[in-house]
Tab-separated table of C-alpha atoms in Angstrom:
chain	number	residue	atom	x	y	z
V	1	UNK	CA	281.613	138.344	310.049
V	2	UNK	CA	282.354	135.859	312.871
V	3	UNK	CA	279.184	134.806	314.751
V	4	UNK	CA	279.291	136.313	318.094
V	5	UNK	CA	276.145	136.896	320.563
V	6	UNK	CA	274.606	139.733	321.324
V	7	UNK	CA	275.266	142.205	323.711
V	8	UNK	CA	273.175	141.790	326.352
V	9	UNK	CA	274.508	138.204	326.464
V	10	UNK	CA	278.371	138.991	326.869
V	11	UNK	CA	279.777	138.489	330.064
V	12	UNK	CA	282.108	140.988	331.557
V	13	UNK	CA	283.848	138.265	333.086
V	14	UNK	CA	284.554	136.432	329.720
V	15	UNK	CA	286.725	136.863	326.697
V	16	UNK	CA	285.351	136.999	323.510
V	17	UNK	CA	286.649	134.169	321.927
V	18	UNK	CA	287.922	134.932	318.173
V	19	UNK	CA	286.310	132.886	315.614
V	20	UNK	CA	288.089	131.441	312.770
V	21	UNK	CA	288.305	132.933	309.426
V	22	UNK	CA	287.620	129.470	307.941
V	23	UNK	CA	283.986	129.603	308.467
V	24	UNK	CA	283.459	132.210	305.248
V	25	UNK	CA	285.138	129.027	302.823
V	26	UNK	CA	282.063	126.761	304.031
V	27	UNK	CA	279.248	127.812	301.730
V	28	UNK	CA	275.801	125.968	301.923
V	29	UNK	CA	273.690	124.692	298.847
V	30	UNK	CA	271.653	127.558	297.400
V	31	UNK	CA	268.421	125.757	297.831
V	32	UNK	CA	268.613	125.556	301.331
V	33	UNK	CA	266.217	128.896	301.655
V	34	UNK	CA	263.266	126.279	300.178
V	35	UNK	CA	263.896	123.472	301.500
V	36	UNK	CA	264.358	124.661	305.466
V	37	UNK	CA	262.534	128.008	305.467
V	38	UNK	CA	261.276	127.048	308.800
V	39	UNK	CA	265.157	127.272	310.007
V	40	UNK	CA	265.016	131.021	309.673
V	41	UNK	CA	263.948	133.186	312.876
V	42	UNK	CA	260.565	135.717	312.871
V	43	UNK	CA	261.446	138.675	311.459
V	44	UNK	CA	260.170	141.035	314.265
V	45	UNK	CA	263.774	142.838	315.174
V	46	UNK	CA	262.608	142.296	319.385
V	47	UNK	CA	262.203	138.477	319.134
V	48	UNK	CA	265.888	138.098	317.263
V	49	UNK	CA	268.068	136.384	319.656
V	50	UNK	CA	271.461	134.441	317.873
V	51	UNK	CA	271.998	132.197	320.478
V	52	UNK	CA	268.657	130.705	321.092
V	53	UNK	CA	268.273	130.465	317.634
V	54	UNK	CA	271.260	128.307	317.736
V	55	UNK	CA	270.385	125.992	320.000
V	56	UNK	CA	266.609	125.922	318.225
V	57	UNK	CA	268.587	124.902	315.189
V	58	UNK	CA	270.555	122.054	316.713
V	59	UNK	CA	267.575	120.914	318.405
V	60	UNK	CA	265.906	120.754	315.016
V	61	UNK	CA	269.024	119.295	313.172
V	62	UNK	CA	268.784	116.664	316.050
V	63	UNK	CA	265.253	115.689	315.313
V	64	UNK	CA	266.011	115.643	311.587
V	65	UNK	CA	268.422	112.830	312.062
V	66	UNK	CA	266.406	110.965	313.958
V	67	UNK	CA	263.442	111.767	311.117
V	68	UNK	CA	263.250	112.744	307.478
V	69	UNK	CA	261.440	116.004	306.808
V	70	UNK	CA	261.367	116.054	302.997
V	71	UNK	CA	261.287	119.194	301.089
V	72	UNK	CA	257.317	120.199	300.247
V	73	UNK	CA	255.543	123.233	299.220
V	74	UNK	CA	252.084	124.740	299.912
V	75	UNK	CA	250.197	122.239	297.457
V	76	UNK	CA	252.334	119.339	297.581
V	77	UNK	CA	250.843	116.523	298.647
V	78	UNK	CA	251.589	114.800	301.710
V	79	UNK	CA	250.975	111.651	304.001
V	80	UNK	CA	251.603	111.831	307.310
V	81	UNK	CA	251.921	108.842	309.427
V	82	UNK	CA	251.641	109.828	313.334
V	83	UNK	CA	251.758	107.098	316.219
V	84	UNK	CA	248.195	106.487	317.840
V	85	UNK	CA	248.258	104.338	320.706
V	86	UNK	CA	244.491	103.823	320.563
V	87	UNK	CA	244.568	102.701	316.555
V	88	UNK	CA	244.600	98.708	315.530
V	89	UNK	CA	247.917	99.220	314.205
V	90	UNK	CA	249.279	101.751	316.618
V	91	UNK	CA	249.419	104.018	313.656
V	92	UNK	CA	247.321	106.562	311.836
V	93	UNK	CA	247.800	107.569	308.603
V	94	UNK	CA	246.535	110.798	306.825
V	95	UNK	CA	246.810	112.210	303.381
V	96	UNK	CA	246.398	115.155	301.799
V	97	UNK	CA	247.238	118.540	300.163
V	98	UNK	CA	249.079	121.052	302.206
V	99	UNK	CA	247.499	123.869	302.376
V	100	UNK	CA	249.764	126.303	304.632
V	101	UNK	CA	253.368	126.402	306.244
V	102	UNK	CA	253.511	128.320	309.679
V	103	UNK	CA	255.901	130.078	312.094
V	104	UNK	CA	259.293	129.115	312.431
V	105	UNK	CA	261.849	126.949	314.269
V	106	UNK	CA	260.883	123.962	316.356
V	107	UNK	CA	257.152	125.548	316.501
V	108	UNK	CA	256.344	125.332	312.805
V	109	UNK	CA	253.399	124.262	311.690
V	110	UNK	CA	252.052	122.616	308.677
V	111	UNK	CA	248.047	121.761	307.570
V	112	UNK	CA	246.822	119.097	305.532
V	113	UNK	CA	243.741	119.080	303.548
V	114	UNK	CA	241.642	116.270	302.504
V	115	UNK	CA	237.909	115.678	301.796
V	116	UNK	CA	236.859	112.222	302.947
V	117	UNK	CA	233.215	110.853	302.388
V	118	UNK	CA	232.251	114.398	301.433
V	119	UNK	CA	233.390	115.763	304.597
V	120	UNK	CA	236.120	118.457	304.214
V	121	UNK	CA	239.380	117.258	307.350
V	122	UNK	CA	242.009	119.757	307.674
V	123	UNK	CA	244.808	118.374	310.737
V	124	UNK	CA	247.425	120.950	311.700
V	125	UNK	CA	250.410	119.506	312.521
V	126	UNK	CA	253.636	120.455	314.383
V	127	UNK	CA	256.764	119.394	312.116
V	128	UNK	CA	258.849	118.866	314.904
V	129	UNK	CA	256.388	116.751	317.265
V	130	UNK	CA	257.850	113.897	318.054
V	131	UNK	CA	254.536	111.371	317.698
V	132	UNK	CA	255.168	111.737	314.204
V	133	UNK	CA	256.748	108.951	312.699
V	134	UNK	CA	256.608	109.329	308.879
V	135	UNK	CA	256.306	112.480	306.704
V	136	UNK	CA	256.155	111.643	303.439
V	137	UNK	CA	255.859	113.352	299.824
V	138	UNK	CA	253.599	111.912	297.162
V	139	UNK	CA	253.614	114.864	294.796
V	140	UNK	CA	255.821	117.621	294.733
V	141	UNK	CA	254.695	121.048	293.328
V	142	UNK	CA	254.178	124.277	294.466
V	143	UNK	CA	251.014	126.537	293.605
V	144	UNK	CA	250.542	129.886	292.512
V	145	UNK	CA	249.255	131.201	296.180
V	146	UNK	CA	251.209	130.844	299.340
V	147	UNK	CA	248.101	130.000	301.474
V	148	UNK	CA	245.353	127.763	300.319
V	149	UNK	CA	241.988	128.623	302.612
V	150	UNK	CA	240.097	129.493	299.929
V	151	UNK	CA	239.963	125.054	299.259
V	152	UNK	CA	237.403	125.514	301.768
V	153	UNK	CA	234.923	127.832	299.693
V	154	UNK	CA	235.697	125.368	295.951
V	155	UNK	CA	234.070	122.347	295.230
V	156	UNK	CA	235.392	119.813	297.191
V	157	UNK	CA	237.220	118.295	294.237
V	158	UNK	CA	239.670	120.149	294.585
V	159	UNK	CA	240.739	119.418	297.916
V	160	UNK	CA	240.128	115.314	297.235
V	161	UNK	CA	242.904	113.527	297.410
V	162	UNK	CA	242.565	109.308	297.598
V	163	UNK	CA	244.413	107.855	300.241
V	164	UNK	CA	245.536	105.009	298.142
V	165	UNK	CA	247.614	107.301	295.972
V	166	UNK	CA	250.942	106.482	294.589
V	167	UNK	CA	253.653	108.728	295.000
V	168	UNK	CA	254.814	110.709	292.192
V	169	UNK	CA	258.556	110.485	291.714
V	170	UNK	CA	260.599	113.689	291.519
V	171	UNK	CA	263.695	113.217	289.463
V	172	UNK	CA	266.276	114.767	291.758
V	173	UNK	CA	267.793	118.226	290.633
V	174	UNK	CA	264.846	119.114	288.836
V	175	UNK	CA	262.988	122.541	289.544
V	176	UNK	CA	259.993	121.683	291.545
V	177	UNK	CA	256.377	122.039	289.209
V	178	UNK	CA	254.426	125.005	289.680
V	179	UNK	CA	250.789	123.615	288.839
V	180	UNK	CA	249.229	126.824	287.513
V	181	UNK	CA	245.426	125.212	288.186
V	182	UNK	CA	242.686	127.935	288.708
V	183	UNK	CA	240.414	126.784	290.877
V	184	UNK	CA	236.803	128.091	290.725
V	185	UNK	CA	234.940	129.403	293.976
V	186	UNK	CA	231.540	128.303	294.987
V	187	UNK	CA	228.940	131.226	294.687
V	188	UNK	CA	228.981	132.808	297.338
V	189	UNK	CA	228.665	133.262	300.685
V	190	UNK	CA	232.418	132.612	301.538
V	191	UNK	CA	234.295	132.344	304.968
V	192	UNK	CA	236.385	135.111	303.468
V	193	UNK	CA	236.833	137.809	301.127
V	194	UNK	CA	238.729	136.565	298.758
V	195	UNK	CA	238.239	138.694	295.885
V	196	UNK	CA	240.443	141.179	298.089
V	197	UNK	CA	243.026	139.143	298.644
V	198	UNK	CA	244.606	138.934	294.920
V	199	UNK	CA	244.783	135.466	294.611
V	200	UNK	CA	246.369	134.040	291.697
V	201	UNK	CA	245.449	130.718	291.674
V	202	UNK	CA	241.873	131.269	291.698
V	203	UNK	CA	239.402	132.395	288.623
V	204	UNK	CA	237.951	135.795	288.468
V	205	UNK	CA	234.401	135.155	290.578
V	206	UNK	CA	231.479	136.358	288.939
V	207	UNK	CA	230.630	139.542	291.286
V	208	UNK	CA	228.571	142.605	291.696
V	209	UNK	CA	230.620	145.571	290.596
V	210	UNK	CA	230.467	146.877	293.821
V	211	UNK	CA	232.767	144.444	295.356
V	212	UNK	CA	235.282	144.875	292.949
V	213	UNK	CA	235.412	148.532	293.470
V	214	UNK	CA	235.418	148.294	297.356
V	215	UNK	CA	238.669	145.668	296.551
V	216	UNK	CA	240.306	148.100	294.294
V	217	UNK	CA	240.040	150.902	297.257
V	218	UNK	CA	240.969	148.995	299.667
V	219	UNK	CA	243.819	147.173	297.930
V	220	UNK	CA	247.703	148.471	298.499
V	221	UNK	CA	249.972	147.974	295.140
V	222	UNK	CA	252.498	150.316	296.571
V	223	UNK	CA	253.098	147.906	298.915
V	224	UNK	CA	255.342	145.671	296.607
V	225	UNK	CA	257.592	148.858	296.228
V	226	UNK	CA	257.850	149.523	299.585
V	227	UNK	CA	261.248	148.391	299.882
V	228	UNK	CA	261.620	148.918	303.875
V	229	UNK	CA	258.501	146.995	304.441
V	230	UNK	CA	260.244	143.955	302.637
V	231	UNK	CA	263.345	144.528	304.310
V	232	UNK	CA	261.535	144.571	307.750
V	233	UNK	CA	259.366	141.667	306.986
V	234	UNK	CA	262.460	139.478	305.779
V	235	UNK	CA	265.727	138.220	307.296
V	236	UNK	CA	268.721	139.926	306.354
V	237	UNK	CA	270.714	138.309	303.333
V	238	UNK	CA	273.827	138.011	305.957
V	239	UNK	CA	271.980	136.577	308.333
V	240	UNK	CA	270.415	133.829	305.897
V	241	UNK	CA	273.763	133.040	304.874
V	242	UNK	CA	275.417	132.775	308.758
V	243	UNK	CA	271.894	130.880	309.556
V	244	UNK	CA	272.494	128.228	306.861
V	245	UNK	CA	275.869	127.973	306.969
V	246	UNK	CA	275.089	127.142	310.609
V	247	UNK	CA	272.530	124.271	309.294
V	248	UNK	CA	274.871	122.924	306.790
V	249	UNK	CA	277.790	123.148	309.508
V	250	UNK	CA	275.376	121.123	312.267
V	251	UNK	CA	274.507	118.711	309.152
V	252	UNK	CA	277.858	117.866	308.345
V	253	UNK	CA	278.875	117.239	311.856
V	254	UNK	CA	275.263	115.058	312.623
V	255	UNK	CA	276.616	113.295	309.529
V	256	UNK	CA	279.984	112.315	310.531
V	257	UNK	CA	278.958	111.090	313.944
V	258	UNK	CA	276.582	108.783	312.593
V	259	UNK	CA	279.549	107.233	310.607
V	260	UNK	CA	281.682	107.331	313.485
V	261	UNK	CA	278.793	105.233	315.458
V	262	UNK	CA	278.671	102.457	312.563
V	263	UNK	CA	282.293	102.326	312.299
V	264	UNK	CA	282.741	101.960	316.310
V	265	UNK	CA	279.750	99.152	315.550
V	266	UNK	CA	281.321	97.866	313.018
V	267	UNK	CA	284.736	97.300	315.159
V	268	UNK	CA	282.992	96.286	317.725
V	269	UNK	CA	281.025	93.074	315.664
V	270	UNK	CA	284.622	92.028	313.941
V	271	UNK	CA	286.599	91.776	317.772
P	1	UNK	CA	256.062	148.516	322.162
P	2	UNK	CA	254.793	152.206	322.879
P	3	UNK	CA	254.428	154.081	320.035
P	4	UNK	CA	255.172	158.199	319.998
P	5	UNK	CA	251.450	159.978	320.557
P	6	UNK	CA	250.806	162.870	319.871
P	7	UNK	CA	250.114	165.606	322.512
P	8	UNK	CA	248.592	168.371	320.586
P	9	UNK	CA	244.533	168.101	320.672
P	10	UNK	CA	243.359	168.175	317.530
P	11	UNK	CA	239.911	169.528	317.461
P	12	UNK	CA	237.038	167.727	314.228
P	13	UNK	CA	233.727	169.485	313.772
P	14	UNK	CA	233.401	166.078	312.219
P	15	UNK	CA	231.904	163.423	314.927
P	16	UNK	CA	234.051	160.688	316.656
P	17	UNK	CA	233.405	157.245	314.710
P	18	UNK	CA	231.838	154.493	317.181
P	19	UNK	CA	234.842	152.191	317.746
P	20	UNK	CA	233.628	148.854	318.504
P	21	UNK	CA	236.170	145.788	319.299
P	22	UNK	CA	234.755	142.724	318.022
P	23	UNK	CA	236.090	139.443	317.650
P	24	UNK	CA	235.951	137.325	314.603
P	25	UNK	CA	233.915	134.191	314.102
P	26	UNK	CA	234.510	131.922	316.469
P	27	UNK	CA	232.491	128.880	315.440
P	28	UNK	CA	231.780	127.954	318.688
P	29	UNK	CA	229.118	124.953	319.698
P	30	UNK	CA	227.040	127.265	321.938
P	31	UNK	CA	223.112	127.094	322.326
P	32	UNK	CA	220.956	127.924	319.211
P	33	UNK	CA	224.172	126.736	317.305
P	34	UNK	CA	222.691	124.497	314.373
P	35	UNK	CA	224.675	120.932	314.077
P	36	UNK	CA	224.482	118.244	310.978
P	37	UNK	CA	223.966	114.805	312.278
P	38	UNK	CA	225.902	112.460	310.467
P	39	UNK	CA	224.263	109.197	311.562
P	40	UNK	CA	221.324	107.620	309.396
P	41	UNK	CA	219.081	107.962	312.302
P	42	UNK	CA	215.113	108.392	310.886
P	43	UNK	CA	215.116	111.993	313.445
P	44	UNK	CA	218.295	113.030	311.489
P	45	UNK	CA	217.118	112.521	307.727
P	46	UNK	CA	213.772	113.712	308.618
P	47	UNK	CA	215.901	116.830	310.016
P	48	UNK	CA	217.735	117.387	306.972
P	49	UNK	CA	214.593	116.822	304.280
P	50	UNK	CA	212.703	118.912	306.186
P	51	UNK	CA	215.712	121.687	306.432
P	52	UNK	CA	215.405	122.064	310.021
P	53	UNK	CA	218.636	121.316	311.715
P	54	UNK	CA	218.893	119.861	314.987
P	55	UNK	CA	219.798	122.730	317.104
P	56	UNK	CA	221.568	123.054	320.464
P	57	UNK	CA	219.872	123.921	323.389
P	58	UNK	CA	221.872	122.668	326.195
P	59	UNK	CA	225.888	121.749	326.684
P	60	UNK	CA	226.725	119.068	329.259
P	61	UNK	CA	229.389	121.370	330.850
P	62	UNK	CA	230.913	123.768	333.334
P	63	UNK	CA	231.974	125.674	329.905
P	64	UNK	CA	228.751	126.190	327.755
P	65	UNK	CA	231.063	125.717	324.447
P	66	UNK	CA	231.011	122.269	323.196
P	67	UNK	CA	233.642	120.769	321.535
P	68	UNK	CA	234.985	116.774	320.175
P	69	UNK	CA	233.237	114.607	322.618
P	70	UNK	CA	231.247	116.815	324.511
P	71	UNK	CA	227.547	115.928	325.058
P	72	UNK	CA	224.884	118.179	324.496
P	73	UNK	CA	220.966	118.304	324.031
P	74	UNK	CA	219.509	119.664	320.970
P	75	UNK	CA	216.068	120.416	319.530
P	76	UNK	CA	215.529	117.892	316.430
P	77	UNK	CA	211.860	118.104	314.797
P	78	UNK	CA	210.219	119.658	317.639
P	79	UNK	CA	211.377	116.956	320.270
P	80	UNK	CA	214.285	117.020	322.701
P	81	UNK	CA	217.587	115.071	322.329
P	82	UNK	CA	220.901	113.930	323.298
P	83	UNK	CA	224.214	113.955	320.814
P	84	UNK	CA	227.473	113.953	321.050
P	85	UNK	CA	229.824	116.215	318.975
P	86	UNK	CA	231.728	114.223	316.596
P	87	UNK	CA	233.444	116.817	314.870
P	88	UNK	CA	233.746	120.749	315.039
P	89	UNK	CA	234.564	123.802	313.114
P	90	UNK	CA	236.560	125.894	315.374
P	91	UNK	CA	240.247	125.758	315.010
P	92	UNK	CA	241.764	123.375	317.160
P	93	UNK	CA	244.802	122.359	318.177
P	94	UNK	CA	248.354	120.670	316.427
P	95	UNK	CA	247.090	116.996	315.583
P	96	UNK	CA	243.376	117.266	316.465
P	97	UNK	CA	241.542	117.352	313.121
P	98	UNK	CA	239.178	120.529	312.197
P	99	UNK	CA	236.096	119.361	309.866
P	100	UNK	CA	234.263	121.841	307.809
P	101	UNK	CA	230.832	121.111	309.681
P	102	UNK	CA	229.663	120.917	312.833
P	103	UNK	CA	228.714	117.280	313.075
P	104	UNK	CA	226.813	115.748	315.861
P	105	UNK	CA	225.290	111.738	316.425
P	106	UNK	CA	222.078	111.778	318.135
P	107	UNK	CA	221.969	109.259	321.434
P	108	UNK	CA	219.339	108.069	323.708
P	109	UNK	CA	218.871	107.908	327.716
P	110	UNK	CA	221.227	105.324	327.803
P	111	UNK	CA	223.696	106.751	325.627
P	112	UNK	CA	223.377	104.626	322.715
P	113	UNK	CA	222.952	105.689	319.171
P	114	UNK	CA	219.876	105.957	317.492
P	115	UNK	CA	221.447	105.500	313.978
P	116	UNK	CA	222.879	102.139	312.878
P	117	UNK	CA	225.587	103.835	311.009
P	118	UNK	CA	228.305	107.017	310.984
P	119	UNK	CA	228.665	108.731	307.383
P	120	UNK	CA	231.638	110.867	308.142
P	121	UNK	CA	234.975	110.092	309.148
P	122	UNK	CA	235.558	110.419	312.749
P	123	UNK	CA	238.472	111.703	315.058
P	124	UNK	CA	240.539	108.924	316.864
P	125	UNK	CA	240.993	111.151	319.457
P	126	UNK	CA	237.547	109.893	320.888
P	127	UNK	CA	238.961	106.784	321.749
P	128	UNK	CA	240.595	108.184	325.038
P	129	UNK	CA	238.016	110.715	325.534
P	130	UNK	CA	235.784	110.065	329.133
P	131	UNK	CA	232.626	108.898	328.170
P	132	UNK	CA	230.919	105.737	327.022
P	133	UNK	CA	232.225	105.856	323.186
P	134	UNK	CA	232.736	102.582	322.280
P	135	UNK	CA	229.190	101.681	320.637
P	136	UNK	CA	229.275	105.116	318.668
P	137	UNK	CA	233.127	104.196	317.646
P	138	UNK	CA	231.436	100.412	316.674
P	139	UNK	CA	229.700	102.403	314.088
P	140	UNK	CA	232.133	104.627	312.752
P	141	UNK	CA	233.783	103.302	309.262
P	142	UNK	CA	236.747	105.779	309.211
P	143	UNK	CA	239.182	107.035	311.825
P	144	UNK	CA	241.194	110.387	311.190
C-alpha cells in the first residue's frame, strides 16, 4: 500500500501525490522487530498518527548516526557512559543488568540494575537523551521474563554486576542466549506479588497454600487465546513492515550521505 | 474515551461495596519515615545495633517530602538531629539514580558530618545541588 497520511491531515487544497510502486521491492532485515522495537508506535488506535511517527523516526535515525544504540535485551548487560560536567573526568560511567525496556519512539526508556557496596542502584535512562555519550553491550542475552523487578526482592547476587567486567563477544549472526537462570526470592515480605504474576524465570517460592489459590483465581489463561486482545495490544503486521521499511529506507539514505560528506572531504584535502 | 452506560437501574438486595481510591506506595521521605544512615557515625551504629532507626521528624521545606539533597531533622537514639538525604526510594526521574533504601548522613549545627566516612555509593547529582555538600562529597568513595 503506498504510505499516505491520514485523513484528518489531507488538505483540500493539495493533491495526493502517488507514491511509487518501487517501495514494496525494498524489504528490511527480519530482525529489525528486536533490534528497534522502540521504533514501533503505542498500540492505543487514538495515539496512531503516520506522520508524526515519521518524523519521530527520522529524528531517531538522526540521533543513531550521531550514536550507536546496540541491540540489548531485558538482561543483557550494559554500561552506560553519560557526560557529567561535575565528574573529574567529565564522565560517569555505570554498569549493570537491564532490567526493563519502556515506551516507544524518542521517549523510550531503559533501567539498569546494579548492586554496589551492598546497596541495590537502579538509573532509568532515556535512550535518546543526548548527555549520553556511550551505550555499550558487555553481555548479550535475553531472560526468560520481560521485566525484571522482582531483582529487587533476590539476594543481591543476582543483580551484582563488577564494573570492571569485560565484555563478552557475540559472534555476529548468532541467535542471541536465552540464560534460563531461576532466580530464588527472599522470604518474604516482597514489594510485589509475584507469585501472581507467572514468572518464569523465578523458582516456585515456598508459600502458604492460600496464596497459591488466591493466584490461581485471580489468574487469566484465557487471556493468551484472546486473539483480539493481542491484535489490539500489537501493531499491525502491515504496519511493522511500512514502519521498518521506513527505518531501513532513512538508514540507507543517513548512510549514503555520510559517504557523500567523506568523499566531498576527501576532494576537498587532494585540491 | 466515554464508554456506553447503562441506563436501566438495576436494583441488589445485596449492599453497595465501599469503593475506596487509594494510591499505591509512594515511598515518600515524610515525617515518622524511618531512614538508614550510611555514615560510620557512633549515633548511626548505635542506631542500627540497637534496631532503632533514625526517624524523620522534620523536612527543611516548603514541600514536607524530602528527596536527594534535602535536609531534614530526625530522631536518632532519643536525641534530635540533622541529615541530609543521600539517596531515596521513590521513583525518580530519567538519569537520577533510585537506591533500594532510604539513606540519610547525619550532620551537625554547622553542617558538617558526624561520620568520618560514606558506605554507600552516592549520586553525582549532589554536586550541583544548593547546599554546602562539599565536606559530605569529601567523604563519599563512589559516585553514581
Amino acid at each position: 500500500m503506498p504510505w499516505t497520511v491520514e485523513k484528518h491531515r489531507r488538505s483540500r487544497l493539495g493533491r495526493q501525490v502517488e507514491e511509487k510502486e518501487v517501495q514494496e521491492s525494498i524489504s528490511p532485515p527480519t530482525d529489525y522487530r528486536h533490534i528497534f522495537p522502540e521504533f514501533l508506535p503505542s498500540p492505543v488506535w487514538y495515539k496512531r498518527d503516520k506522520l508524526c511517527e515519521k518524523l519521530e523516526r527520522r529524528d531517531m535515525m538522526r540521533r543513531r548516526s550521531a550514536l550507536h544504540i546496540p541491540e540489548f535485551y531485558v538482561g543483557s548487560i550494559l554500561a552506560v557512559t553519560v557526560s557529567d560536567p561535575h565528574a573529574p573526568g567529565k564522565q560517569n560511567r555505570f554498569v549493570g543488568i537491564c532490567i526493563i525496556r519502556e515506551q516507544q519512539g524518542l521517549i523510550s526508556k531503559f533501567t539498569v540494575r546494579n548492586v554496589i557496596d551492598g546497596e541495590g542502584v537502579e538509573i532509568m535512562y532515556d535512550m535518546y537523551n543526548p548527555t549520553i555519550q556511550k551505550i555499550e553491550v558487555l553481555k548479550l542475552e535475553k531472560r526468560l521474563d520481560d521485566e525484571l523487578y522482582y531483582l529487587r526482592d533476590a539476594p543481591k547476587e543476582y543483580s551484582t554486576v563488577p564494573f570492571d567486567m569485560w565484555p563478552v563477544i557475540h559472534p555476529k549472526g548468532t541467535p542471541v542466549p536465552v540464560n534460563t537462570i531461576k532466580v530464588k526470592l527472599n522470604p518474604k515480605p516482597w514489594l510485589e506479588r509475584w507469585e501472581r504474576k507467572q514468572l518464569k524465570g523465578i523458582e516456585r517460592p515456598e508459600l502458604r497454600e492460600k496464596f497459591w489459590i488466591r493466584a490461581k483465581a485471580l489468574a487469566e489463561p484465557w487471556e493468551k487465546y484472546d486473539t483480539m486482545k493481542i491484535y489490539r495490544k500489537s501493531i499491525n503486521d502491515d504496519d511493522q513492515k511500512e514502519i521498518f521499511r521506513d527505518v531501513y529506507q532513512q538508514q540507507m539514505e543517513l548512510k549514503r550521505k555520510k559517504a557523500e560528506k567523506a568523499r566531498a572531504m576527501l576532494r576537498a584535502k587532494s585540491t | 474515551m466515554a464508554l456506553w452506560r447503562s441506563t436501566v437501574n438495576t436494583w441488589s438486595p445485596l449492599p453497595k461495596v465501599c469503593q475506596f481510591s487509594t494510591t499505591s506506595a509512594l515511598q515518600h521521605i515524610i515525617k515518622l519515615t524511618r531512614l538508614r544512615v550510611v555514615d560510620n557515625s557512633a549515633l548511626g551504629n548505635a542506631a542500627e545495633l540497637a534496631g532503632k532507626p533514625a526517624r524523620c521528624i522534620h523536612i527543611y521545606n516548603k514541600k514536607g517530602i524530602g528527596t536527594i539533597g534535602d535536609k531534614i531533622l530526625v530522631a536518632i537514639r532519643g536525641q534530635k538531629q540533622k541529615a541530609y538525604i543521600l539517596g531515596v526510594r521513590q521513583k525518580q526521574k530519567p538519569m537520577v539514580p533510585r537506591f533500594d533504601t532510604n539513606n540519610i548522613v547525619l550532620i551537625d549545627e554547622t553542617g558538617s558530618p558526624l561520620g568520618t566516612r560514606i558506605l554507600v555509593p552516592v549520586p553525582s547529582l549532589l554536586r550541583e545541588k544548593k547546599g554546602d555538600f562539599t565536606k559530605i562529597l569529601a567523604l563519599a568513595t563512589k559516585f553514581v
